[in-house]
Amino acid sequence: MDKDTIWQNFLNIIRSKLTSLPFDTWFKGTKLYELDNGIAKVIVPMHVHKKHLNDNYIDLIVETFNEVTGTNFEFQFILEEEINVKKKQISNNDNIGVPYNDPIQANLNTKYIFDNFIVGESNFFAHAAAVSVAENPGKAYNPLFIYGNSGLGKTHLMHAIGNYIVKNTNKKVLYVTSEKFVSDFLNLTKRDSNGTNYDYIEYFKDKYRNIDVLIIDDIQMLSGAPASQQEFFHTFNDLYDDNKQIIISSDRSPDDLKLLEERLVTRFNWGLKVNIYPPDYELRINILKKKMINRDLSKTITNDVLEYVANNFQADVRQLEGALTRIYAYATMFNVPKINLDVAIEALKDYLNKSLSLKNDIHRIQKTVAEFYKVRVDDLKSNRRTYEISYPRQVAMYLSRKLTDESFIKIGMEFGGKNHSTVIHACDKIERDIKCNKEIKNMIDNLIQQLK
Ligand code: ADP
Ligand code: MG
């Protein structure tokens, strides 16, 4: 077993031992970095994870890891940055002039590769573009801009490009989320006022400019961060002028990125834009079949189960995977040897209800928001523009986007036939408000709690 598989097996067991909130909070986003001399080094997302995992979960972790590996390991929790800094020191000292490129350095998830990305009609073009960029970085299409709803495989494709390049060339690749870019950039300005930031400026420049391929995920998150956008603009220009490959993803097309600087959007349109669509039935079935291969083969799963899942989880691939995981967890827990339709229906009962009640539930959101602000649902659907109406309307649109899988277009339709750009504007606005106003954030959190 390689370390990714070990960790995946470990996480699967942990997931079955915990409820989803602690699991999602403390274990999601962790990965096994290395096993060295009886010590398991695990990468965690934030500082708080180190302490919390040590204080609260260490026994469970050691015991579960023993179940998977048959050995007791000591655990060390580290941040990704700490490895990067360490590696950089090593490569600076020992390998001057030798390009370093490996998945960890590049921040790539080695699980996401082309081999396990299933192609169908809805993602055919995106996949083809990704492959050609992977084969000719900096030459085929620059930038490559991949957009579509959440859960459709954008991140998977971007990692696949990165992994391919790292494996087949000695180019330096960097994958970051836009949030990471913003936080790196904020560190830059923070230290600036102390006057002690020279090292960090160098580090930042080196990290973002001294590379051959920059992959930046969920660029829509740069909205509301004008200073970071400017920095990104310069980064983009530098890389682009040097024929370095830039790959960008977003939940909407460049033209709908209303809160980004125009000059950035213009550049996004220079290369190739590819839209990735929700999977059709055939693709859903093929993905399920592929994902099954990676699971417990001793449990057979009947075809009607696959059809049932494919029919009930249509919106995105993440949901499909979630359904399959649940079925297997259920079968393991109750020791079911053969997964038939009855088992699947039972296993997915709550999951399906939950996703059904969240999905398509714009009406419930409208009702809750209307009650909260003491307006009528009809007002939300009307064209009235007074603040007392328009603000709740924007909140309801934002929540509809956040809590359901509906597109901007569908949400617009549910609000009396508004244009999708009105919905985008509303979502952007509320997102900005949440970022800069604590009261509004609390209010929205409160509404989300009510809706859940
Ligand atoms: P996005 O970034 O668009 O929100 P992700 O790339 O995170 O979506 O995909 C969500 C999950 O679905 C991931 O686990 C990914 O591996 C899986 N997935 C999406 N599309 C495919 C596909 N075509 N083949 C295999 N797995 C897929
Ligand atoms: Mg993504």
Coordinates of C-alpha atoms and ligand atoms in Angstrom, one line a residue:
M1 CA 0.0 0.0 0.0
D2 CA 1.3 3.4 -0.8
K3 CA 0.9 6.2 1.7
D4 CA -2.1 7.8 0.0
T5 CA -4.0 4.5 0.1
I6 CA -3.0 3.9 3.7
W7 CA -4.3 7.3 4.7
Q8 CA -7.4 6.9 2.6
N9 CA -8.2 3.6 4.4
F10 CA -7.4 5.2 7.7
L11 CA -9.8 8.1 7.0
N12 CA -12.5 5.7 5.9
I13 CA -12.4 4.0 9.2
I14 CA -12.2 7.2 11.2
R15 CA -15.2 8.5 9.2
S16 CA -17.2 5.5 10.3
K17 CA -16.2 6.1 13.9
L18 CA -17.1 9.7 14.1
T19 CA -20.1 11.8 13.1
S20 CA -19.6 14.0 10.1
L21 CA -19.0 17.3 11.9
P22 CA -15.9 16.3 13.8
F23 CA -14.7 14.3 10.9
D24 CA -15.1 17.1 8.4
T25 CA -13.6 19.6 10.8
W26 CA -10.6 17.8 12.0
F27 CA -9.8 15.0 9.5
K28 CA -10.8 16.3 6.1
G29 CA -7.9 17.9 4.3
T30 CA -5.3 15.9 6.3
K31 CA -2.8 13.8 4.4
L32 CA 0.0 11.5 5.2
Y33 CA 3.3 13.1 4.4
E34 CA 5.7 10.3 5.3
L35 CA 6.3 7.3 7.6
D36 CA 9.8 7.6 9.0
N37 CA 11.4 5.6 11.8
G38 CA 8.1 4.9 13.6
I39 CA 6.9 8.4 13.2
A40 CA 3.9 9.2 11.0
K41 CA 4.0 12.8 9.8
V42 CA 0.6 14.1 8.9
I43 CA -0.1 17.4 7.1
V44 CA -2.9 19.3 8.6
P45 CA -4.6 22.5 7.2
M46 CA -4.2 24.9 10.2
H47 CA -2.4 25.4 13.4
V48 CA -5.5 24.7 15.5
H49 CA -5.6 21.2 14.0
K50 CA -2.2 20.3 15.6
K51 CA -3.3 21.0 19.1
H52 CA -6.9 19.7 18.7
L53 CA -5.9 16.4 17.2
N54 CA -3.2 15.9 19.9
D55 CA -5.5 16.8 22.7
N56 CA -8.6 15.0 21.7
Y57 CA -8.0 12.4 19.1
I58 CA -4.6 11.0 19.5
D59 CA -5.7 7.7 21.0
L60 CA -8.2 7.1 18.3
I61 CA -5.7 8.0 15.7
V62 CA -3.0 5.7 16.9
E63 CA -5.5 2.8 17.4
T64 CA -7.0 3.3 14.0
F65 CA -3.7 3.6 12.2
N66 CA -2.7 0.4 13.9
E67 CA -5.8 -1.3 12.5
V68 CA -4.7 -0.2 9.0
T69 CA -0.9 -0.8 9.2
G70 CA -0.6 -3.3 12.1
T71 CA 2.0 -1.1 13.7
N72 CA 1.9 1.6 16.4
F73 CA 3.2 4.9 15.1
E74 CA 3.9 8.1 16.9
F75 CA 2.2 11.1 15.3
Q76 CA 3.5 14.4 14.3
F77 CA 1.2 17.0 12.8
I78 CA 2.7 19.6 10.5
L79 CA 1.6 22.3 8.1
E80 CA 2.2 22.2 4.4
E81 CA 4.3 25.4 4.6
E82 CA 6.6 23.9 7.1
I83 CA 7.5 21.2 4.7
N84 CA 8.0 23.7 1.9
V85 CA 10.3 25.8 3.9
K86 CA 12.3 22.8 5.0
K87 CA 12.5 21.4 1.5
K88 CA 13.5 24.7 0.1
Q89 CA 16.3 24.9 2.5
I90 CA 17.4 21.5 1.5
S91 CA 17.2 22.3 -2.2
N92 CA 18.9 25.6 -1.7
N93 CA 21.8 24.1 0.1
D94 CA 22.3 20.9 -1.6
N95 CA 21.0 21.2 -5.1
I96 CA 21.7 24.7 -6.3
G97 CA 20.5 25.1 -9.8
V98 CA 18.6 21.8 -9.9
P99 CA 14.9 22.4 -10.4
Y100 CA 12.9 20.8 -7.6
N101 CA 9.5 19.5 -8.6
D102 CA 7.5 17.1 -6.7
P103 CA 3.8 16.8 -5.9
I104 CA 4.2 18.0 -2.3
Q105 CA 6.2 21.0 -3.3
A106 CA 3.7 21.7 -6.0
N107 CA 0.8 21.3 -3.5
L108 CA -0.7 18.6 -5.7
N109 CA -3.0 15.8 -4.7
T110 CA -1.6 12.7 -6.4
K111 CA -5.0 11.1 -6.3
Y112 CA -6.3 13.3 -9.0
I113 CA -4.8 12.1 -12.2
F114 CA -6.1 11.7 -15.8
D115 CA -6.2 8.0 -15.4
N116 CA -9.1 8.2 -13.0
F117 CA -10.9 11.0 -14.6
I118 CA -13.8 9.6 -16.6
V119 CA -14.7 11.4 -19.8
G120 CA -18.2 11.8 -21.2
E121 CA -20.0 14.3 -23.3
S122 CA -20.3 16.9 -20.6
N123 CA -16.6 17.2 -19.8
F124 CA -15.1 16.1 -23.1
F125 CA -13.9 19.5 -24.2
A126 CA -12.6 20.4 -20.8
H127 CA -10.7 17.1 -20.6
A128 CA -9.2 17.5 -24.1
A129 CA -8.1 21.0 -23.3
A130 CA -6.5 19.9 -20.1
V131 CA -4.6 17.1 -21.7
S132 CA -3.2 19.3 -24.4
V133 CA -2.1 21.9 -21.9
A134 CA -0.5 19.1 -19.8
E135 CA 1.4 17.9 -22.9
N136 CA 2.4 21.4 -24.0
P137 CA 2.6 23.6 -21.0
G138 CA 2.9 27.3 -22.0
K139 CA 2.4 26.5 -25.6
A140 CA -1.1 25.1 -26.2
Y141 CA -3.6 27.4 -24.6
N142 CA -2.6 30.2 -22.2
P143 CA -4.3 30.8 -19.9
L144 CA -6.6 27.8 -19.7
F145 CA -9.8 28.8 -18.0
I146 CA -12.0 26.0 -16.7
Y147 CA -15.4 26.9 -15.4
G148 CA -18.6 25.2 -14.2
N149 CA -20.7 24.4 -11.1
S150 CA -19.2 22.9 -8.0
G151 CA -18.5 19.2 -7.9
L152 CA -18.0 18.7 -11.6
G153 CA -14.3 17.9 -11.6
K154 CA -12.5 21.2 -12.1
T155 CA -10.1 20.7 -9.2
H156 CA -9.5 17.1 -10.3
L157 CA -8.6 18.2 -13.8
M158 CA -6.3 20.9 -12.6
H159 CA -4.4 18.5 -10.3
A160 CA -4.3 16.0 -13.2
I161 CA -2.5 18.6 -15.4
G162 CA -0.1 19.4 -12.6
N163 CA 0.7 15.8 -11.8
Y164 CA 1.2 15.0 -15.4
I165 CA 3.7 17.9 -15.9
V166 CA 5.6 17.1 -12.7
K167 CA 5.9 13.5 -13.7
N168 CA 6.9 14.0 -17.3
T169 CA 9.1 17.1 -17.2
N170 CA 11.3 19.0 -14.7
K171 CA 9.1 22.0 -14.7
K172 CA 8.1 23.6 -11.5
V173 CA 4.4 23.5 -10.8
L174 CA 2.4 25.3 -8.2
Y175 CA -1.2 24.6 -7.3
V176 CA -3.0 27.1 -5.0
T177 CA -6.5 28.1 -4.2
S178 CA -7.3 31.7 -4.6
E179 CA -7.9 31.9 -0.8
K180 CA -4.3 30.7 -0.3
F181 CA -3.1 33.3 -2.7
V182 CA -4.9 36.0 -0.8
S183 CA -3.6 34.8 2.6
D184 CA -0.1 34.6 1.3
F185 CA -0.5 38.1 -0.1
L186 CA -2.0 39.5 3.2
N187 CA 1.1 38.1 5.0
L188 CA 3.2 40.2 2.7
T189 CA 1.4 43.4 3.6
K190 CA 1.2 42.5 7.3
R191 CA 4.9 42.1 7.7
D192 CA 5.6 45.1 5.5
S193 CA 4.6 47.5 8.3
N194 CA 7.1 45.9 10.6
G195 CA 9.8 46.5 8.2
T196 CA 11.0 43.0 8.6
N197 CA 9.5 41.4 5.6
Y198 CA 12.4 41.1 3.2
D199 CA 12.6 37.3 3.6
Y200 CA 9.0 37.0 3.1
I201 CA 8.9 39.2 0.0
E202 CA 11.6 37.0 -1.4
Y203 CA 9.7 33.9 -0.4
F204 CA 6.5 35.2 -2.0
K205 CA 8.2 36.2 -5.2
D206 CA 10.0 32.9 -5.4
K207 CA 6.9 31.0 -4.7
Y208 CA 4.8 32.7 -7.3
R209 CA 7.2 33.8 -10.0
N210 CA 9.9 31.3 -10.0
I211 CA 7.7 28.6 -11.4
D212 CA 6.7 27.3 -14.8
V213 CA 3.1 26.4 -14.2
L214 CA 0.7 28.2 -12.0
I215 CA -2.6 26.6 -11.2
I216 CA -5.1 28.7 -9.3
D217 CA -8.4 27.3 -8.2
D218 CA -11.7 29.1 -7.6
I219 CA -10.6 32.5 -8.9
Q220 CA -14.1 33.9 -8.1
M221 CA -12.8 34.0 -4.5
L222 CA -10.5 36.9 -5.4
S223 CA -13.6 39.1 -5.6
G224 CA -13.7 41.5 -2.8
A225 CA -9.9 41.5 -2.5
P226 CA -8.8 44.3 -4.8
A227 CA -5.2 44.5 -3.5
S228 CA -4.7 40.7 -4.0
Q229 CA -6.2 41.1 -7.5
Q230 CA -3.6 43.7 -8.3
E231 CA -0.8 41.4 -7.1
F232 CA -2.3 38.6 -9.1
F233 CA -2.5 40.8 -12.1
H234 CA 1.3 41.4 -11.9
T235 CA 2.0 37.7 -11.2
F236 CA -0.1 36.8 -14.2
N237 CA 1.7 39.2 -16.5
D238 CA 5.1 38.1 -15.4
L239 CA 4.4 34.5 -15.9
Y240 CA 2.5 35.1 -19.2
D241 CA 5.3 37.2 -20.7
D242 CA 7.7 34.4 -19.9
N243 CA 5.5 31.8 -21.6
K244 CA 4.7 30.1 -18.4
Q245 CA 1.5 28.2 -18.2
I246 CA -1.4 29.6 -16.2
I247 CA -4.5 27.5 -15.4
I248 CA -7.5 29.0 -13.7
S249 CA -10.8 27.7 -12.5
S250 CA -14.0 29.4 -11.5
D251 CA -17.6 28.6 -10.8
R252 CA -18.7 31.0 -13.6
S253 CA -17.4 32.3 -16.9
P254 CA -14.9 35.2 -17.1
D255 CA -17.7 37.5 -18.3
D256 CA -19.7 36.8 -15.2
L257 CA -16.8 37.5 -12.9
K258 CA -18.3 40.9 -12.2
L259 CA -16.2 41.8 -9.2
L260 CA -12.9 41.2 -10.7
E261 CA -10.9 43.9 -12.3
E262 CA -11.7 44.3 -16.0
R263 CA -8.1 44.0 -17.1
L264 CA -7.9 40.6 -15.3
V265 CA -11.0 39.4 -17.0
T266 CA -9.7 40.6 -20.3
R267 CA -6.6 38.4 -19.8
F268 CA -8.7 35.4 -18.8
N269 CA -10.3 35.7 -22.3
W270 CA -6.9 35.6 -24.1
G271 CA -6.5 31.8 -23.9
L272 CA -9.1 29.1 -24.0
K273 CA -12.2 29.0 -21.9
V274 CA -13.9 25.6 -21.4
N275 CA -17.2 25.0 -19.7
I276 CA -17.7 21.8 -17.8
Y277 CA -21.3 20.6 -17.5
P278 CA -23.2 18.3 -15.1
P279 CA -22.7 14.6 -16.0
D280 CA -25.3 12.9 -18.1
Y281 CA -26.7 9.5 -17.1
E282 CA -24.1 7.4 -19.0
L283 CA -21.2 9.3 -17.5
R284 CA -22.7 9.0 -14.0
I285 CA -22.8 5.2 -14.4
N286 CA -19.3 5.1 -15.7
I287 CA -18.0 7.2 -12.9
L288 CA -19.8 5.0 -10.3
K289 CA -18.3 1.9 -11.9
K290 CA -14.8 3.3 -11.8
K291 CA -15.2 4.5 -8.2
M292 CA -16.3 1.0 -7.2
I293 CA -13.1 -0.5 -8.4
N294 CA -11.2 1.4 -5.7
R295 CA -13.4 0.0 -2.9
D296 CA -13.9 -3.3 -1.2
L297 CA -14.2 -5.9 -3.9
S298 CA -15.5 -8.6 -1.7
K299 CA -18.8 -6.8 -1.6
T300 CA -20.6 -7.1 -4.9
I301 CA -23.0 -4.4 -5.9
T302 CA -25.9 -5.1 -8.3
N303 CA -26.6 -3.1 -11.4
D304 CA -29.9 -1.8 -10.2
V305 CA -28.1 -0.2 -7.3
L306 CA -25.9 1.8 -9.8
E307 CA -29.0 2.8 -11.7
Y308 CA -30.7 3.9 -8.5
V309 CA -27.8 6.0 -7.5
A310 CA -27.3 7.5 -10.9
N311 CA -30.9 8.4 -11.1
N312 CA -31.1 10.0 -7.7
F313 CA -27.8 12.0 -7.7
Q314 CA -27.7 14.0 -10.9
A315 CA -26.3 17.3 -10.0
D316 CA -22.7 16.6 -9.5
V317 CA -20.0 14.0 -9.1
R318 CA -19.2 14.8 -5.5
Q319 CA -22.7 13.8 -4.5
L320 CA -22.4 10.6 -6.5
E321 CA -19.2 9.7 -4.7
G322 CA -20.8 10.6 -1.4
A323 CA -23.6 8.2 -2.1
L324 CA -21.3 5.3 -2.9
T325 CA -19.2 6.0 0.2
R326 CA -22.3 5.8 2.3
I327 CA -23.5 2.6 0.8
Y328 CA -20.1 0.9 1.4
A329 CA -19.9 2.3 4.9
Y330 CA -23.4 0.9 5.6
A331 CA -22.5 -2.5 4.2
T332 CA -19.4 -2.6 6.3
M333 CA -21.1 -1.5 9.4
F334 CA -23.9 -4.1 9.1
N335 CA -21.7 -6.7 7.5
V336 CA -23.8 -7.0 4.4
P337 CA -22.1 -9.3 1.9
K338 CA -24.1 -8.3 -1.1
I339 CA -25.2 -4.8 -1.8
N340 CA -28.7 -5.0 -3.4
L341 CA -31.3 -2.3 -4.0
D342 CA -32.9 -2.7 -0.5
V343 CA -29.5 -2.2 1.1
A344 CA -28.8 0.9 -1.0
I345 CA -32.2 2.4 -0.4
E346 CA -31.8 1.9 3.3
A347 CA -28.2 3.2 3.3
L348 CA -29.2 6.3 1.4
K349 CA -32.4 7.1 3.1
D350 CA -31.2 10.1 5.1
Y351 CA -28.7 11.2 2.6
L352 CA -31.2 11.4 -0.1
N353 CA -33.8 13.1 2.0
K354 CA -31.2 15.6 3.0
S355 CA -29.9 16.4 -0.4
L356 CA -33.5 16.4 -1.8
S357 CA -34.6 18.8 0.9
L358 CA -31.7 21.1 0.3
K359 CA -31.9 20.7 -3.5
N360 CA -34.6 22.5 -5.3
D361 CA -35.5 24.2 -2.0
I362 CA -35.3 27.7 -3.1
H363 CA -38.9 28.0 -2.0
R364 CA -38.1 27.1 1.5
I365 CA -35.2 29.6 1.5
Q366 CA -37.5 32.3 0.2
K367 CA -40.0 31.6 2.9
T368 CA -37.5 31.6 5.7
V369 CA -35.8 34.7 4.6
A370 CA -39.1 36.5 4.0
E371 CA -40.2 35.6 7.6
F372 CA -36.9 36.7 9.0
Y373 CA -37.1 40.1 7.4
K374 CA -40.8 40.4 7.7
V375 CA -41.5 40.8 4.0
R376 CA -43.6 38.6 1.7
V377 CA -42.3 36.0 -0.6
D378 CA -44.0 37.8 -3.4
D379 CA -41.9 40.9 -2.6
L380 CA -38.8 38.8 -3.1
K381 CA -40.0 37.8 -6.5
S382 CA -41.1 41.3 -7.4
N383 CA -39.1 44.1 -9.1
R384 CA -39.3 46.5 -6.2
R385 CA -36.0 48.0 -5.5
T386 CA -36.5 49.6 -2.1
Y387 CA -33.8 48.5 0.3
E388 CA -36.2 46.8 2.7
I389 CA -37.1 44.4 -0.2
S390 CA -33.9 44.3 -2.3
Y391 CA -31.6 43.4 0.6
P392 CA -33.6 40.3 1.7
R393 CA -33.9 39.4 -1.9
Q394 CA -30.2 39.4 -2.3
V395 CA -29.7 37.4 0.9
A396 CA -32.2 34.8 -0.4
M397 CA -30.5 34.6 -3.7
Y398 CA -27.2 34.2 -2.0
L399 CA -28.5 31.4 0.2
S400 CA -30.1 29.7 -2.7
R401 CA -26.8 29.6 -4.5
K402 CA -25.0 28.5 -1.4
L403 CA -27.3 25.8 -0.1
T404 CA -28.7 24.3 -3.3
D405 CA -27.1 23.0 -6.5
E406 CA -29.1 25.3 -8.7
S407 CA -27.5 27.4 -11.4
F408 CA -27.6 31.2 -11.4
I409 CA -30.1 31.0 -14.3
K410 CA -32.5 28.7 -12.4
I411 CA -32.3 30.9 -9.3
G412 CA -33.0 34.0 -11.3
M413 CA -36.1 32.2 -12.7
E414 CA -37.3 31.4 -9.2
F415 CA -37.1 35.1 -8.3
G416 CA -39.6 36.3 -10.8
G417 CA -37.5 35.8 -13.8
K418 CA -34.5 37.9 -12.9
N419 CA -31.4 37.8 -15.1
H420 CA -28.6 35.5 -14.0
S421 CA -26.3 38.5 -13.7
T422 CA -28.6 39.9 -11.1
V423 CA -28.2 36.8 -9.1
I424 CA -24.4 36.8 -9.5
H425 CA -24.3 40.4 -8.4
A426 CA -26.4 39.6 -5.3
C427 CA -24.2 36.6 -4.4
D428 CA -21.0 38.7 -4.8
K429 CA -22.5 41.5 -2.7
I430 CA -23.6 39.4 0.2
E431 CA -20.3 37.5 0.1
R432 CA -18.5 40.8 0.4
D433 CA -20.8 42.0 3.2
I434 CA -20.1 38.8 5.1
K435 CA -16.4 39.3 4.8
C436 CA -16.4 42.9 6.2
N437 CA -19.3 43.0 8.5
K438 CA -19.5 40.7 11.5
E439 CA -23.1 41.4 12.2
I440 CA -24.2 40.4 8.7
K441 CA -22.1 37.3 9.0
N442 CA -23.8 36.3 12.2
M443 CA -27.2 37.0 10.6
I444 CA -26.5 34.8 7.6
D445 CA -25.1 32.1 9.8
N446 CA -28.2 32.2 11.8
L447 CA -30.4 31.9 8.7
I448 CA -28.3 28.9 7.5
Q449 CA -28.7 27.2 10.9
Q450 CA -32.5 27.7 10.6
L451 CA -32.5 26.3 7.1
K452 CA -30.5 23.3 8.1
Ligands
ADP1 P1 -15.0 21.0 -8.6 O1 -13.6 21.4 -8.4 O2 -15.5 21.2 -9.9 O3 -15.9 21.4 -7.5 P2 -13.8 18.4 -7.9 O4 -12.8 18.3 -8.9 O5 -13.5 18.7 -6.6 O6 -15.0 19.4 -8.4 O7 -14.7 17.0 -8.0 C1 -15.4 16.5 -7.0 C2 -15.2 15.0 -6.8 O8 -15.7 14.3 -8.0 C3 -13.7 14.6 -6.8 O9 -13.6 13.6 -5.9 C4 -13.4 14.2 -8.2 O10 -12.4 13.2 -8.2 C5 -14.7 13.6 -8.6 N1 -14.9 13.7 -10.1 C6 -15.4 14.8 -10.7 N2 -15.5 14.5 -12.1 C7 -15.0 13.3 -12.2 C8 -14.8 12.5 -13.4 N3 -15.1 12.9 -14.6 N4 -14.3 11.2 -13.2 C9 -13.9 10.8 -12.0 N5 -14.1 11.5 -10.9 C10 -14.6 12.8 -11.0
MG2 MG -12.9 22.7 -6.9

